[in-house]
Amino acid sequence: MNSAPNGPVSTGRSSGRPVVGICARTAPVTLMGAPLTVSFTLQSHVKFLASAGCAPLLLPLLPGVEHLIDRLDGLLVPGGPDVDPSLYGGAPHSRTRGADAAVDAAELALVTTALRAGLPVLAVCRGMQLLNVGFGGTLHQHLPEVTGHDGHCPETEVFTFGRNRLDLTPGSRIAEILGEDSPEAACHHHQAIDRIGAGLTATAWAPDGVVEAVEVTDHPFAIGVQWEAGQTEDERLHRALAEAAGRFSAQAAGHHLVDGGDLVRPATSRG
């Protein structure tokens, strides 16, 4: 995965509210007695981005989805099933669940293309793990075997968040966004980063040393967080993504004509 912009990106999208793509998840449901499979995202992702002035767009993870990048100003990669361990040279653990090679391939292509185009990217939980794998990193497939406890994904009869105090790197993007001396995160994940991928920098940790946030080196805005952003009332990460998407959109509005009449976006910079 290459984080640097790879030349100009064409755009045929008109100006307006910044468009932020959200990677869809799929699940079986029963509606009016009929079994169905649906594509969905958390309504909170839609609500938070919309309230921050963006137009959220659900992106089904089908082959070729990366070609929609030139219609986007930002990308949110939410939580979801485990990443296929074959992508980082691992054999499936007995607790690894929901891996889908086709979905992983589509999402990796989408994220890679977004990063090369300089789009702001926020990757949450599975999203952060996929980001790390895309940069050549590896994952712990069942974290309790590493930490000796289930604090990151409490094994209780009802869904329960773990709570972690975050140790942030001063001056990092995530520290700027959270703006606290001792922030706490709500988590629910049984996998986590093992070896960090080249091109990523860890910028937050749990007290037990588990990596809780990474940032793509030399990218305007590309952050991965391990906690469940979107499942609490904390909108700071979504607002930060929306602001970055707004800056990207404003730069895109300054597109100019080049030989052949193609429209191109100017290079982005961290702002």
Short mmCIF file of N, CA, C and O in Angstrom, two decimals, residues 74-124:
data_model
loop_
_atom_site.label_atom_id
_atom_site.label_comp_id
_atom_site.label_asym_id
_atom_site.label_seq_id
_atom_site.Cartn_x
_atom_site.Cartn_y
_atom_site.Cartn_z
N GLY A 74 -13.65 11.99 1.22
CA GLY A 74 -13.15 11.33 2.42
C GLY A 74 -13.68 9.91 2.48
O GLY A 74 -14.61 9.54 1.74
N LEU A 75 -13.09 9.10 3.36
CA LEU A 75 -13.47 7.68 3.47
C LEU A 75 -13.47 7.25 4.92
O LEU A 75 -12.51 7.52 5.66
N LEU A 76 -14.56 6.59 5.33
CA LEU A 76 -14.66 5.99 6.66
C LEU A 76 -14.71 4.48 6.50
O LEU A 76 -15.57 3.94 5.80
N VAL A 77 -13.77 3.79 7.13
CA VAL A 77 -13.70 2.33 7.10
C VAL A 77 -14.09 1.84 8.50
O VAL A 77 -13.29 1.93 9.43
N PRO A 78 -15.30 1.35 8.68
CA PRO A 78 -15.80 1.02 10.02
C PRO A 78 -15.38 -0.36 10.50
O PRO A 78 -14.69 -1.11 9.80
N GLY A 79 -15.85 -0.69 11.70
CA GLY A 79 -15.61 -2.01 12.24
C GLY A 79 -16.35 -3.08 11.46
O GLY A 79 -17.22 -2.79 10.64
N GLY A 80 -16.00 -4.33 11.73
CA GLY A 80 -16.63 -5.42 11.00
C GLY A 80 -15.95 -6.74 11.32
O GLY A 80 -15.31 -6.88 12.37
N PRO A 81 -16.05 -7.71 10.42
CA PRO A 81 -15.49 -9.05 10.68
C PRO A 81 -13.98 -9.05 10.65
O PRO A 81 -13.33 -8.07 10.25
N ASP A 82 -13.40 -10.16 11.08
CA ASP A 82 -11.94 -10.29 11.10
C ASP A 82 -11.37 -10.28 9.69
O ASP A 82 -12.01 -10.72 8.73
N VAL A 83 -10.15 -9.78 9.59
CA VAL A 83 -9.42 -9.77 8.32
C VAL A 83 -8.89 -11.17 8.04
O VAL A 83 -8.43 -11.88 8.94
N ASP A 84 -8.94 -11.58 6.78
CA ASP A 84 -8.43 -12.88 6.36
C ASP A 84 -6.96 -13.00 6.73
O ASP A 84 -6.13 -12.24 6.23
N PRO A 85 -6.59 -13.93 7.61
CA PRO A 85 -5.20 -14.03 8.04
C PRO A 85 -4.22 -14.40 6.95
O PRO A 85 -3.01 -14.15 7.07
N SER A 86 -4.70 -14.97 5.84
CA SER A 86 -3.79 -15.31 4.75
C SER A 86 -3.16 -14.04 4.15
O SER A 86 -2.10 -14.11 3.53
N LEU A 87 -3.80 -12.88 4.35
CA LEU A 87 -3.27 -11.63 3.82
C LEU A 87 -1.98 -11.21 4.51
O LEU A 87 -1.21 -10.42 3.97
N TYR A 88 -1.76 -11.71 5.71
CA TYR A 88 -0.51 -11.40 6.41
C TYR A 88 0.27 -12.66 6.79
O TYR A 88 1.08 -12.68 7.71
N GLY A 89 0.02 -13.72 6.03
CA GLY A 89 0.81 -14.94 6.19
C GLY A 89 0.45 -15.78 7.39
O GLY A 89 1.26 -16.61 7.83
N GLY A 90 -0.77 -15.64 7.91
CA GLY A 90 -1.19 -16.40 9.07
C GLY A 90 -2.16 -17.51 8.73
O GLY A 90 -2.86 -17.45 7.72
N ALA A 91 -2.19 -18.53 9.58
CA ALA A 91 -3.21 -19.58 9.47
C ALA A 91 -4.38 -19.18 10.36
O ALA A 91 -4.18 -18.58 11.42
N PRO A 92 -5.62 -19.50 9.94
CA PRO A 92 -6.78 -19.07 10.74
C PRO A 92 -6.75 -19.64 12.15
O PRO A 92 -6.54 -20.84 12.35
N HIS A 93 -6.96 -18.77 13.12
CA HIS A 93 -7.12 -19.17 14.52
C HIS A 93 -8.55 -19.70 14.69
O HIS A 93 -9.46 -19.30 13.95
N SER A 94 -8.77 -20.55 15.66
CA SER A 94 -10.10 -21.10 15.88
C SER A 94 -11.12 -20.03 16.25
O SER A 94 -12.32 -20.21 16.06
N ARG A 95 -10.65 -18.88 16.75
CA ARG A 95 -11.56 -17.80 17.13
C ARG A 95 -11.70 -16.72 16.06
O ARG A 95 -12.44 -15.76 16.25
N THR A 96 -10.96 -16.86 14.96
CA THR A 96 -11.09 -15.89 13.86
C THR A 96 -12.40 -16.16 13.15
O THR A 96 -12.70 -17.30 12.81
N ARG A 97 -13.17 -15.11 12.90
CA ARG A 97 -14.52 -15.32 12.36
C ARG A 97 -14.87 -14.27 11.31
O ARG A 97 -14.44 -13.12 11.38
N GLY A 98 -15.68 -14.69 10.36
CA GLY A 98 -16.28 -13.77 9.40
C GLY A 98 -15.36 -13.33 8.28
O GLY A 98 -15.75 -12.47 7.49
N ALA A 99 -14.15 -13.88 8.18
CA ALA A 99 -13.23 -13.43 7.14
C ALA A 99 -13.78 -13.74 5.76
O ALA A 99 -14.33 -14.81 5.52
N ASP A 100 -13.63 -12.78 4.84
CA ASP A 100 -14.12 -12.91 3.48
C ASP A 100 -13.07 -12.33 2.55
O ASP A 100 -12.88 -11.11 2.51
N ALA A 101 -12.38 -13.19 1.80
CA ALA A 101 -11.27 -12.75 0.97
C ALA A 101 -11.70 -11.73 -0.07
O ALA A 101 -10.98 -10.76 -0.35
N ALA A 102 -12.89 -11.90 -0.67
CA ALA A 102 -13.35 -10.98 -1.70
C ALA A 102 -13.64 -9.60 -1.12
O ALA A 102 -13.30 -8.57 -1.73
N VAL A 103 -14.27 -9.57 0.04
CA VAL A 103 -14.54 -8.29 0.70
C VAL A 103 -13.24 -7.60 1.09
O VAL A 103 -13.06 -6.39 0.89
N ASP A 104 -12.30 -8.36 1.65
CA ASP A 104 -11.00 -7.79 2.03
C ASP A 104 -10.30 -7.19 0.82
O ASP A 104 -9.72 -6.10 0.90
N ALA A 105 -10.32 -7.91 -0.30
CA ALA A 105 -9.64 -7.43 -1.51
C ALA A 105 -10.26 -6.12 -2.00
O ALA A 105 -9.56 -5.17 -2.37
N ALA A 106 -11.60 -6.05 -2.01
CA ALA A 106 -12.27 -4.84 -2.46
C ALA A 106 -11.98 -3.67 -1.53
O ALA A 106 -11.72 -2.54 -1.97
N GLU A 107 -12.02 -3.93 -0.23
CA GLU A 107 -11.80 -2.85 0.73
C GLU A 107 -10.35 -2.38 0.70
O GLU A 107 -10.08 -1.17 0.80
N LEU A 108 -9.41 -3.31 0.56
CA LEU A 108 -8.00 -2.92 0.46
C LEU A 108 -7.75 -2.07 -0.79
O LEU A 108 -7.02 -1.08 -0.74
N ALA A 109 -8.37 -2.45 -1.91
CA ALA A 109 -8.22 -1.66 -3.13
C ALA A 109 -8.79 -0.26 -2.94
O ALA A 109 -8.21 0.74 -3.39
N LEU A 110 -9.92 -0.17 -2.26
CA LEU A 110 -10.54 1.12 -2.00
C LEU A 110 -9.66 2.00 -1.11
O LEU A 110 -9.42 3.18 -1.41
N VAL A 111 -9.17 1.43 -0.03
CA VAL A 111 -8.33 2.19 0.90
C VAL A 111 -7.02 2.61 0.23
O VAL A 111 -6.57 3.75 0.37
N THR A 112 -6.41 1.69 -0.50
CA THR A 112 -5.16 2.00 -1.19
C THR A 112 -5.34 3.16 -2.16
O THR A 112 -4.54 4.10 -2.20
N THR A 113 -6.41 3.11 -2.95
CA THR A 113 -6.67 4.16 -3.92
C THR A 113 -6.96 5.49 -3.22
O THR A 113 -6.52 6.56 -3.67
N ALA A 114 -7.69 5.44 -2.12
CA ALA A 114 -7.99 6.66 -1.37
C ALA A 114 -6.71 7.30 -0.84
O ALA A 114 -6.54 8.53 -0.93
N LEU A 115 -5.83 6.51 -0.31
CA LEU A 115 -4.58 7.04 0.23
C LEU A 115 -3.71 7.63 -0.87
O LEU A 115 -3.11 8.70 -0.70
N ARG A 116 -3.63 6.95 -1.98
CA ARG A 116 -2.83 7.47 -3.09
C ARG A 116 -3.38 8.79 -3.61
O ARG A 116 -2.63 9.64 -4.09
N ALA A 117 -4.69 8.95 -3.53
CA ALA A 117 -5.33 10.19 -3.99
C ALA A 117 -5.24 11.31 -2.96
O ALA A 117 -5.63 12.43 -3.25
N GLY A 118 -4.76 10.99 -1.77
CA GLY A 118 -4.66 12.00 -0.72
C GLY A 118 -5.95 12.25 0.03
O GLY A 118 -6.06 13.23 0.77
N LEU A 119 -6.97 11.37 -0.14
CA LEU A 119 -8.23 11.55 0.58
C LEU A 119 -8.04 11.36 2.08
O LEU A 119 -7.27 10.50 2.51
N PRO A 120 -8.76 12.12 2.88
CA PRO A 120 -8.79 11.85 4.32
C PRO A 120 -9.42 10.48 4.58
O PRO A 120 -10.43 10.13 3.97
N VAL A 121 -8.81 9.72 5.47
CA VAL A 121 -9.30 8.37 5.78
C VAL A 121 -9.36 8.20 7.30
O VAL A 121 -8.39 8.51 8.00
N LEU A 122 -10.48 7.71 7.79
CA LEU A 122 -10.63 7.31 9.18
C LEU A 122 -10.97 5.83 9.19
O LEU A 122 -12.00 5.42 8.64
N ALA A 123 -10.12 5.01 9.80
CA ALA A 123 -10.31 3.57 9.86
C ALA A 123 -10.57 3.16 11.31
O ALA A 123 -9.77 3.47 12.19
N VAL A 124 -11.68 2.48 11.54
CA VAL A 124 -12.14 2.16 12.89
C VAL A 124 -12.11 0.66 13.13
O VAL A 124 -12.64 -0.11 12.32
#
